[in-house]
Coordinates of C-alpha atoms in Angstrom, one line a residue:
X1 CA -22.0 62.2 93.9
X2 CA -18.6 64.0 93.0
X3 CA -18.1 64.2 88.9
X4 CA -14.4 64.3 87.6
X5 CA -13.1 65.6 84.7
X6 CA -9.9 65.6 83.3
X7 CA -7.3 68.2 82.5
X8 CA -3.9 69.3 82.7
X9 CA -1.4 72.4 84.1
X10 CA 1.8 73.3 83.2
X11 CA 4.8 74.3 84.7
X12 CA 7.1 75.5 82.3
X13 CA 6.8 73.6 79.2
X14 CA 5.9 70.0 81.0
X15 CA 2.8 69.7 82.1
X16 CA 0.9 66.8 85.0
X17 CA -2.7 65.6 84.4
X18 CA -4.9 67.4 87.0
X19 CA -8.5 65.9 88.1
X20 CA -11.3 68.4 88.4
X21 CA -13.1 66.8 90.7
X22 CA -16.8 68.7 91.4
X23 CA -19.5 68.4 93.9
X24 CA -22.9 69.7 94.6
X25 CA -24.5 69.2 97.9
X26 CA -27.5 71.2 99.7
X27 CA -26.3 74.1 101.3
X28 CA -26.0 77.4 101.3
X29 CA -25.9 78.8 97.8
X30 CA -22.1 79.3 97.5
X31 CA -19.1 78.5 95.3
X32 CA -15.3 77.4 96.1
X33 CA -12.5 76.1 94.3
X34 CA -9.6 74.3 96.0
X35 CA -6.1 72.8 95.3
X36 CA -4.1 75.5 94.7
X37 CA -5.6 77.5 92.0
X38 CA -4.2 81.0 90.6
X39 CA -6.2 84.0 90.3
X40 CA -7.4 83.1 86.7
X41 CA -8.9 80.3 87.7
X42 CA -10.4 81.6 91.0
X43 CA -11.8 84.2 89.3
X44 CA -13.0 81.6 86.7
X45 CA -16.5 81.1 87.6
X46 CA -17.9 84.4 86.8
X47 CA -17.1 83.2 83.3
X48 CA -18.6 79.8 83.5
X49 CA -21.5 81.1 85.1
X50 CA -22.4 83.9 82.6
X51 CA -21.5 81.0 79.8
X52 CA -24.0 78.2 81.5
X53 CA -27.0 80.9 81.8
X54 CA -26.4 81.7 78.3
X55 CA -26.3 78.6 77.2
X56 CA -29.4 77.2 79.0
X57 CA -27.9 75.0 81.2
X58 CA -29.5 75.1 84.7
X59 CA -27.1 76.1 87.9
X60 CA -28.1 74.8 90.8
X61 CA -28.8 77.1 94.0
X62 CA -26.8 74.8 96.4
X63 CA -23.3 74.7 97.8
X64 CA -20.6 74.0 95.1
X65 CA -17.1 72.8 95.3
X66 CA -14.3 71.9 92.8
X67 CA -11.1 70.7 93.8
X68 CA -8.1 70.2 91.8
X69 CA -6.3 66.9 92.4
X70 CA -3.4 66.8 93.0
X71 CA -4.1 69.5 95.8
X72 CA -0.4 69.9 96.4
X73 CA 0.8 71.2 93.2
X74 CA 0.2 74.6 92.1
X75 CA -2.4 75.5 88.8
X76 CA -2.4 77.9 86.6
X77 CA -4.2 79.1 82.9
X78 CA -7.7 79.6 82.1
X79 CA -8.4 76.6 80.1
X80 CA -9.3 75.0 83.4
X81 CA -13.1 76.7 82.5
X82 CA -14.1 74.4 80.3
X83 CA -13.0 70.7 82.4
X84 CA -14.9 73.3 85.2
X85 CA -17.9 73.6 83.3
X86 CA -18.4 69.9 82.5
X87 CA -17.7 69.2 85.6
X88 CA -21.3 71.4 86.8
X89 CA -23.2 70.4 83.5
X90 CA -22.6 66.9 84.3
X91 CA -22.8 66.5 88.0
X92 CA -24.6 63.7 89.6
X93 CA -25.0 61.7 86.3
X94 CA -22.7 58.8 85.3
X95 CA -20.7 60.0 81.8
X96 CA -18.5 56.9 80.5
X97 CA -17.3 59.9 77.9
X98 CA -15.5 61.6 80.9
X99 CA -13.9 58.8 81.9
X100 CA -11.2 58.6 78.8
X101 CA -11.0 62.7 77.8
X102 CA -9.1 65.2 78.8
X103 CA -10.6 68.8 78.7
X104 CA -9.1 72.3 77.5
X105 CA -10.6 75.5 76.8
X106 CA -11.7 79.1 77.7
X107 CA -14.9 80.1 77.9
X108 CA -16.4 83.6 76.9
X109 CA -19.4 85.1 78.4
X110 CA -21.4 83.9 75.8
X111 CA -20.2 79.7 75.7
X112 CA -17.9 80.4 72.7
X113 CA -14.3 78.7 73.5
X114 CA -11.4 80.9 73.0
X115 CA -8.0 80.1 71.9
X116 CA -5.3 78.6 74.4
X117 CA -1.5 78.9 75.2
X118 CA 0.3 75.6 76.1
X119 CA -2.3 73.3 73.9
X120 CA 1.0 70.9 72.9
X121 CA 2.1 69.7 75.9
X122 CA -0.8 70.1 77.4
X123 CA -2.0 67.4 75.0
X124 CA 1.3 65.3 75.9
X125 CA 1.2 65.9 79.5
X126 CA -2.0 63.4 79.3
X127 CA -1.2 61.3 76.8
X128 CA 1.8 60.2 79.2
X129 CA -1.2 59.2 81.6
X130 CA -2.9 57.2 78.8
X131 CA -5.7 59.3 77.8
X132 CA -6.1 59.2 74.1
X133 CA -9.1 61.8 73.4
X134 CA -9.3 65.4 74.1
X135 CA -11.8 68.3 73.8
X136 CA -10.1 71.2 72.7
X137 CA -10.5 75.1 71.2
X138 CA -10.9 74.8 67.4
X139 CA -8.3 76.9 66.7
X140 CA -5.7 74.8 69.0
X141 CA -6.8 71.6 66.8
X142 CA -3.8 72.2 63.9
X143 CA -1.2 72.8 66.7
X144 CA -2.2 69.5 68.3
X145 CA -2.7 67.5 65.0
X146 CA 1.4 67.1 65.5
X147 CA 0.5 64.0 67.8
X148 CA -1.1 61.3 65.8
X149 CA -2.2 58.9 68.0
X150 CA -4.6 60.9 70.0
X151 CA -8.3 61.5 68.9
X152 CA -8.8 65.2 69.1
X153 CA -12.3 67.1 69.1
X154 CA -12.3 70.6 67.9
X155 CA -15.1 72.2 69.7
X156 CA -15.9 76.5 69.1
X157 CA -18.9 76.2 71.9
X158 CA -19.7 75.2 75.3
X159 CA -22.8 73.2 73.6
X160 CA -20.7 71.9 71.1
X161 CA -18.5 70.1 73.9
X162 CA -21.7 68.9 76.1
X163 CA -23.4 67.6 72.9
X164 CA -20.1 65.4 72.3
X165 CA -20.0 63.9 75.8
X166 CA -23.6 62.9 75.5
X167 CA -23.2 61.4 71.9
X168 CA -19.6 60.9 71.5
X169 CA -20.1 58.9 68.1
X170 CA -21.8 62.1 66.3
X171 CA -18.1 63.7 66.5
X172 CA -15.5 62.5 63.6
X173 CA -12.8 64.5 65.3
X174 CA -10.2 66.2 63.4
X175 CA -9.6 66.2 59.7
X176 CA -5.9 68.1 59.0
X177 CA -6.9 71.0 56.5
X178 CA -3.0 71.4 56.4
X179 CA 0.3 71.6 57.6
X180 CA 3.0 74.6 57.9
X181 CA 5.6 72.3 55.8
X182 CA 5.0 74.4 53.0
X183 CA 7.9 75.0 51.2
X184 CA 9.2 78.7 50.8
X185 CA 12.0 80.4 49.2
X186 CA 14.6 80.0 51.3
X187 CA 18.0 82.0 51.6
X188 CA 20.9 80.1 49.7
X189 CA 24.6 80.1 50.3
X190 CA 25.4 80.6 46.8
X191 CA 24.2 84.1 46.8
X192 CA 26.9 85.0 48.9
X193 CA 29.9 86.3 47.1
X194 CA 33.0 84.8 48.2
X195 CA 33.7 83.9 52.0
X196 CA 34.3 79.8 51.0
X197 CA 36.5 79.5 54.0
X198 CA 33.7 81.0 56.2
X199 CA 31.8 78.5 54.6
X200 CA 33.7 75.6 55.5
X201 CA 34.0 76.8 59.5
X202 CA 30.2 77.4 59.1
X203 CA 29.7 73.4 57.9
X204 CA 32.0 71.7 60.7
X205 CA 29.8 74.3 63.3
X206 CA 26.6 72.6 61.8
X207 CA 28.2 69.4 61.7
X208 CA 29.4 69.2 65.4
X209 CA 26.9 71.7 66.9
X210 CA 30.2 74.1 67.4
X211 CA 29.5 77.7 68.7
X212 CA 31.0 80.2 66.6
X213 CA 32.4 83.6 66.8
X214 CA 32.4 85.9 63.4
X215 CA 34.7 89.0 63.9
X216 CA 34.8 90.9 60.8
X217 CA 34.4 94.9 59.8
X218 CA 30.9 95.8 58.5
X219 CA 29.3 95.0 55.4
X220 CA 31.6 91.6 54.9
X221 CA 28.8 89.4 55.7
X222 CA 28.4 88.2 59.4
X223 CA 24.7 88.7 59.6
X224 CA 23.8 86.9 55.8
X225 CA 25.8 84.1 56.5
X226 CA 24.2 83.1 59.7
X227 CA 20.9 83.9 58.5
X228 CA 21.5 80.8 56.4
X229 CA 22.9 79.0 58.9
X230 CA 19.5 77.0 59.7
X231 CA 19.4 76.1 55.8
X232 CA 21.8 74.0 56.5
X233 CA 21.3 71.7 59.6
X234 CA 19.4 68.4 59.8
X235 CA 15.6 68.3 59.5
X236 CA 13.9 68.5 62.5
X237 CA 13.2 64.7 63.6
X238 CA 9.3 64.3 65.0
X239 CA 10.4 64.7 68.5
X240 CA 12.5 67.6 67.8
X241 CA 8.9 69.1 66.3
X242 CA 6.7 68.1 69.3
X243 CA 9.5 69.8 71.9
X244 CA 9.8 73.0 69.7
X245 CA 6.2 73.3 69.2
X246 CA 5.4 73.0 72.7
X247 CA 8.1 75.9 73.8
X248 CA 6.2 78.1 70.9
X249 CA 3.0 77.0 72.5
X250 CA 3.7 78.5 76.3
X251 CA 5.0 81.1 74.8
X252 CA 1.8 82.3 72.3
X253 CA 3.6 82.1 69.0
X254 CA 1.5 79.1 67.1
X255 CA -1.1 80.6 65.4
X256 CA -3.7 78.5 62.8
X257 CA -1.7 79.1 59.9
X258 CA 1.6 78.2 61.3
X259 CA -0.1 75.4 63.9
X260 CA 3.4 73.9 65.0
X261 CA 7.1 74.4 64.1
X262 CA 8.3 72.6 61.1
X263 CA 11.7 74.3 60.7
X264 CA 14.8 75.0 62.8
X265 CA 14.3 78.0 64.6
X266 CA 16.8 81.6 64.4
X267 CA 16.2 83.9 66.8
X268 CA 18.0 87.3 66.7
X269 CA 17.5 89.6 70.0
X270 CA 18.6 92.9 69.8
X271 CA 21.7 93.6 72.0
X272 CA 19.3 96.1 74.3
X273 CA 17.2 93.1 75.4
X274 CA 17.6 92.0 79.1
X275 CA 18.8 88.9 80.9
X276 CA 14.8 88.0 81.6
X277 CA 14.3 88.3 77.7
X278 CA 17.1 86.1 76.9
X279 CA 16.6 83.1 79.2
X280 CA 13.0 83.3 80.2
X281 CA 11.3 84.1 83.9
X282 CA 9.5 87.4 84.1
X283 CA 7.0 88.6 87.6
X284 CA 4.1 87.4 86.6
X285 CA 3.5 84.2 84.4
X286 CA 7.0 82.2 83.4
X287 CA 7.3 82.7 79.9
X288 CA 10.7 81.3 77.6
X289 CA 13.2 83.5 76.9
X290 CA 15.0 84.0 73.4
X291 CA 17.4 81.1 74.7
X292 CA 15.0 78.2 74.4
X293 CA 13.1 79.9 71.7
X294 CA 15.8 78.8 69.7
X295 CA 16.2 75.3 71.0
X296 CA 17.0 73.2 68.2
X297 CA 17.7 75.7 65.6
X298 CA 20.1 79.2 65.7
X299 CA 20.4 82.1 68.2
X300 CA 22.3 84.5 66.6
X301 CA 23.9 87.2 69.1
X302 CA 24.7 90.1 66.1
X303 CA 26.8 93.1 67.3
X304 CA 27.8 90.9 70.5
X305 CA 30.4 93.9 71.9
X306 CA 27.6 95.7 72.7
X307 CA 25.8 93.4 74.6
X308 CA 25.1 94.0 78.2
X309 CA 27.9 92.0 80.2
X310 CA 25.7 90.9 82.8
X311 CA 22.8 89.8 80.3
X312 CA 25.1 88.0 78.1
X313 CA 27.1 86.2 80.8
X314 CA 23.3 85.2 81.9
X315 CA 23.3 82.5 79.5
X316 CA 26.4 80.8 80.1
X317 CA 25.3 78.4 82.3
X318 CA 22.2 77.7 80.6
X319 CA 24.4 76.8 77.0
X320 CA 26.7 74.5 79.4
X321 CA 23.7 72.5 80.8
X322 CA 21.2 72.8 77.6
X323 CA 18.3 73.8 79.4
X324 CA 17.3 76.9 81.8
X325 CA 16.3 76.6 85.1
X326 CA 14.0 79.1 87.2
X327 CA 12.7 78.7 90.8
X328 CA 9.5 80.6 91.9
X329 CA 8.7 79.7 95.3
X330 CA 8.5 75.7 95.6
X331 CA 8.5 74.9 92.3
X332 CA 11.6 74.3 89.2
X333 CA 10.7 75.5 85.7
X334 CA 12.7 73.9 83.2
X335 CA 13.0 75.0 79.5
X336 CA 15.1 73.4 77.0
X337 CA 17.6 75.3 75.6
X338 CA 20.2 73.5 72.8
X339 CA 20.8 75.4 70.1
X340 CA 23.7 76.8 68.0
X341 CA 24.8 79.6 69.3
X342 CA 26.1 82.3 66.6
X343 CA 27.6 86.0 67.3
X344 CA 28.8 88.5 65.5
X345 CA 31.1 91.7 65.8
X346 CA 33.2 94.1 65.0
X347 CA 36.8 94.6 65.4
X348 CA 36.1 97.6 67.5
X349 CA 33.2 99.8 68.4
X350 CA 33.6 102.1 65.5
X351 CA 34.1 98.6 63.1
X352 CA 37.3 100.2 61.4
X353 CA 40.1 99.0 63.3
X354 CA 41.0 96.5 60.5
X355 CA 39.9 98.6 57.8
X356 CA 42.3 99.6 55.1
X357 CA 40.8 103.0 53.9
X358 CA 38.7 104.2 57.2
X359 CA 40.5 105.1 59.9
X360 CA 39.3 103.8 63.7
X361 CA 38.2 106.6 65.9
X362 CA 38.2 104.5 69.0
X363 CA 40.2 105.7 72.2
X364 CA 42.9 103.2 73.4
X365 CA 40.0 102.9 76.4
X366 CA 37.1 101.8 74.3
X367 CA 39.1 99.7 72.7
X368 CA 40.6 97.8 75.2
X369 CA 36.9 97.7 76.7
X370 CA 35.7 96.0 73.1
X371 CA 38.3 93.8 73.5
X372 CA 37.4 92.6 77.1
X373 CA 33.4 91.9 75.7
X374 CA 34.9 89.7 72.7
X375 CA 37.3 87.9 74.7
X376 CA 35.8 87.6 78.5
X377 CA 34.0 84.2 80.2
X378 CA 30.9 84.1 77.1
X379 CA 33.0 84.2 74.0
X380 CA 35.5 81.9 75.6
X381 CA 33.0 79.3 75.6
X382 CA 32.3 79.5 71.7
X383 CA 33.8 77.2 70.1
X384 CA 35.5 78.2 67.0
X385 CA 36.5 81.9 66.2
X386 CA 36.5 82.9 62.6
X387 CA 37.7 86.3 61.2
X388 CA 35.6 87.3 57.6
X389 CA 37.6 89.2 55.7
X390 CA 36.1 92.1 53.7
X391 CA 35.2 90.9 50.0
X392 CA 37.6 91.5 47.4
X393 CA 37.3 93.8 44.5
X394 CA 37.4 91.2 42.3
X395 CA 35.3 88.8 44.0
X396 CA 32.4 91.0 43.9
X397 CA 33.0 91.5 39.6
X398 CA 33.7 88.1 39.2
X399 CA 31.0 87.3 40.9
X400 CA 31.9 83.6 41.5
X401 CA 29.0 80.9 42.5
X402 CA 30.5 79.3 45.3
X403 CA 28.8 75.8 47.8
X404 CA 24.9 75.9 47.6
X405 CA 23.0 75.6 51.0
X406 CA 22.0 71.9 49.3
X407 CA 25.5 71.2 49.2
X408 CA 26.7 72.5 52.5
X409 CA 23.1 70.6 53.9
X410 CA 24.6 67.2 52.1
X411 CA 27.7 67.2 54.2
X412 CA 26.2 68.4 57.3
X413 CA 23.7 65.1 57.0
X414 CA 26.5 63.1 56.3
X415 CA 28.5 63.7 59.6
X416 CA 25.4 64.1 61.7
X417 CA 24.7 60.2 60.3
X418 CA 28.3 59.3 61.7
X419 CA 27.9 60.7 65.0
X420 CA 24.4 59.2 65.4
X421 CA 26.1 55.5 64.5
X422 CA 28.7 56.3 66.7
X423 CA 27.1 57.6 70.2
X424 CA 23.9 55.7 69.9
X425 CA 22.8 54.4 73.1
X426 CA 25.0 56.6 74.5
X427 CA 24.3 60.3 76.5
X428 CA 26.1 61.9 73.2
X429 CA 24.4 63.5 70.3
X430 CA 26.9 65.8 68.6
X431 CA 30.6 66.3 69.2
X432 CA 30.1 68.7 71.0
X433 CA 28.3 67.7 74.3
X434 CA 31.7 65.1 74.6
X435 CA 33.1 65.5 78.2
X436 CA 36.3 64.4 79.1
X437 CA 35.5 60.6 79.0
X438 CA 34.0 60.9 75.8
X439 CA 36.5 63.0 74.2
X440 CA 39.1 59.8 75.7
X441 CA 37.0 57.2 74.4
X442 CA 36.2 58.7 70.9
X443 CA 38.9 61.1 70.1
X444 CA 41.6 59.6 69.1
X445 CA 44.3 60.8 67.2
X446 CA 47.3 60.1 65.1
X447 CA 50.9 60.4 66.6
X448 CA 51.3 63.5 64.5
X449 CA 48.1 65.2 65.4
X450 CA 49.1 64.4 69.2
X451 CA 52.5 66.1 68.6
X452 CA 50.8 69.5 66.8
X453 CA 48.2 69.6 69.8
X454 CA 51.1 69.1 72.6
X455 CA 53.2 72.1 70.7
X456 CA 49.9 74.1 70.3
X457 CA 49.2 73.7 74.0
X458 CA 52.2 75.2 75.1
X459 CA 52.4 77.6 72.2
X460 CA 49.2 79.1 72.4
X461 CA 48.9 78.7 76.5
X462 CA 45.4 77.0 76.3
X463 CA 43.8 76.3 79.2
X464 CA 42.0 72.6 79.3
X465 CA 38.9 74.5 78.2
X466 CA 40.6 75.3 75.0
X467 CA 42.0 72.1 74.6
X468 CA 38.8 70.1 74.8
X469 CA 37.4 72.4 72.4
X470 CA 39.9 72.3 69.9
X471 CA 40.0 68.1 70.2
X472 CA 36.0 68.4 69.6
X473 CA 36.2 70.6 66.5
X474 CA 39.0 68.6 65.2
X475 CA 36.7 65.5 65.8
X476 CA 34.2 67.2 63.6
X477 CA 36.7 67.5 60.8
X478 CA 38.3 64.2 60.6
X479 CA 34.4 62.8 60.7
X480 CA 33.4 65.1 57.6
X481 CA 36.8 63.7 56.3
X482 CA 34.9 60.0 57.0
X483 CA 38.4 59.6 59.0
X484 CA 37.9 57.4 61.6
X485 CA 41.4 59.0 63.5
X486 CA 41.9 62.7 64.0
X487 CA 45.0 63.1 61.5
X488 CA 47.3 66.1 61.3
X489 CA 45.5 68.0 58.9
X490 CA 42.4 67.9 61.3
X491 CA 44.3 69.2 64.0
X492 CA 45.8 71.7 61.9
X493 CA 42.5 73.2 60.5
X494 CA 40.8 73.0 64.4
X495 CA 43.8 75.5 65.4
X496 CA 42.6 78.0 62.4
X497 CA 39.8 78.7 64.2
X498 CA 41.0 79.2 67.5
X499 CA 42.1 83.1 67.8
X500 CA 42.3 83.3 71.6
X501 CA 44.6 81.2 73.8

């Protein structure tokens, strides 16, 4: 009689509910595993074994053989041991318990279940098929809590989990000891001296989901300003959490005290990291790169001049389509990646070009080299380009309070509200992701904002890459404005923030 046991695999951060299906016949003592299985979970049954034995459970001398349905798709991770090993204890016998739970966890030598990647969507992956119960690692249990119509089992031994398939009504399942919502101290806007026009750009970027560029000498406050950045966007919505928290989950970075992401991500890689490190892929297992890492939140490119041309240009492509996509042999791996994008740099390569009391020690070749990096395919694709002036002299003893992060948050909400209302049931979230039929259909304008854009056009030489981008941003303006037109002043402020042609 075969036994089957539910589980899942993953490929990338969506996973596909996978049958372990398990049969033991007379035969010649002997054990294989079908269906496409990786080398961890080949390998898996010296674990299970040495976990069974050590647990008392009985292993019969006959032939044994697993398969994992669907045979045609490829499996990977090691919490296939425990769905495995339920699969053995349980062979032969009619289980109504196995019938409506999914099983994940690995197995030490001893029967104690260890700690998982992937739990989250994992969990999803078979609540799509209808399964509302799973077994899983203990220390998984807070990540998964996140989904609140599934009945989860927290289990820290392989007895543990048989005991509950035997006498499911013993378990109460999980009780939430607590969540990572708790509040911290966060980095405010008003502790940053000056800047308000900054400020402003850095609202409409929030509002509209604008890229932005911040070219300023050193110590004027690039890197504090966008550190703050993620103060001030929208609160994650439940599905923005579960998507999130399943990208952190591949990639190893829940823990029990912070069981799921509750905030918007900012990621900062340093410019030395590589093109794999920045979108994702690697040789062995497909892990997420710092791109979808910051999906939903801020990825903030500091010192971008001295990123690797190839590594940054990388990413284009990915921003354009919001998500990565990597092949390994048959198979597409898909992470999300929409986020803000926000870099930072210096005039030059020195940082003094626009200095007034240090003098730039660049040649005429380094910088027209800087210059290529901060004006080549990448930053042409960032929205809005902002130059932060070094603070005055007077700013710094006056020491004038200017917006709060609640205050800059306020109007961010407000225009987020206005574009939800307006592209709801539509393919549209922000201004941002408008193509040319949206930016038609949505963006209209003023005769007098249509004459300054016509002049600018010509003026400035924009290519229709620029000109979409500045109608977008000027979008943004007119809706924190709650203008339902794009007037002339909108136009106006769009074109501050547009230093290249």
């Amino acid at each position: 009689m075969v036994t089957r046991v539910y589980t899942a695999s993953l490929i990338g951060v969506r996973g596909y509910l996978v049958t372990v299906e398990s049969d033991i016949h007379q035969g010649m003592p002997s054990y294989s595993i079908v269906g496409l299985a990786d080398t961890t979970i080949r390998e898996s049954f010296r674990r299970i074994r040495s976990a069974l034995v050590n647990c008392s459970y009985d292993i019969p001398a006959q032939k044994i053989t697993v398969n994992l349905v669907p045979a045609g798709k490829r499996k990977e991770g090691s919490h296939f041991d425990l769905p495995i090993a339920m699969g053995l204890i349980f062979s032969g016998k009619e289980c109504r318990t196995l019938e409506n739970t999914a099983f994940f966890g690995e197995l030490s030598l001893d029967g104690r279940i260890n700690h998982i990647k992937g739990a989250l969507p994992l969990a999803l992956s078979v609540r799509r098929e209808g399964i509302k119960r799973i077994v899983i690692p203990a220390s998984n249990a807070g990540e998964v809590s996140i989904i609140k119509d599934m009945e989860i089992i927290p289990v820290t031994t392989l007895e543990e989990a048989a005991t509950f398939v035997m006498n499911p009504d013993i378990f109460t399942g999980y009780m939430e000891q607590g969540t990572s919502e708790t509040e911290v101290n966060e980095a405010d806007f008003d502790q940053v001296i000056g800047q308000e026009s900054v400020k402003r750009a850095l609202v409409i970027a929030a509002a509209g989901n604008h890229g932005v560029l911040m070219m300023g000498e050193p110590g004027c406050g690039k890197t504090m300003m966008a550190k703050r950045i993620p103060g001030i966007m929208p609160k994650l919505t439940t599905e923005e959490q579960l998507e999130i928290s399943g990208i952190y989950s591949v990639a190893g970075l829940l823990d029990e005290m912070f069981p799921y992401v509750s905030r918007r991500p900012f990621r900062s890689p340093h410019h030395t990291i590589s093109a794999v490190g920045l979108i994702g892929g690697g040789s062995g297992k497909v892990r997420p790169g710092e791109l979808s890492l910051a999906h939903g939140g801020v990825l903030f490119l500091d010192e971008l001049g001295e990123f690797d041309n190839r590594t940054i240009d990388a990413i284009r492509q990915p921003l354009e389509e919001g998500m990565v996509r990597i092949h390994r042999n048959s198979d597409e791996i898909i992470f999300p990646a929409e986020c803000l994008v926000i870099a930072a740099a210096n005039p030059c390569k020195c940082g003094n070009l626009w200095s007034d009391t240090r003098v730039c020690t660049c040649t005429p070749r380094q910088l027209h080299a800087y210059a290529r990096k901060l004006t080549g395919p990448f930053a042409d694709r960032i929205d809005m380009h902002i130059k932060v002036n070094k603070v005055s002299r007077e700013d710094v003893n006056m020491g004038i309070v200017g917006a709060s992060t609640e205050e800059m948050k306020k109007q961010v909400e407000e225009c987020r509200k206005i574009q939800n209302l307006r592209y709801k049931d539509t393919s549209y979230e922000t201004n941002s992701s408008l193509d040319n039929e949206g930016i038609r259909r949505y963006c209209i304008m003023s005769d007098g904002a249509g004459e300054i854009i016509n002049r600018a056009y010509d003026s400035m030489s924009m290519n229709m890459r620029t000109y979409c981008k500045l109608v977008k941003i000027a979008r943004t303006i007119a809706d924190l404005a709650k203008s339902e037109a794009i007037c002339e002043e909108h136009i106006a402020e769009a074109l501050m923030y547009r230093v290249e042609g």
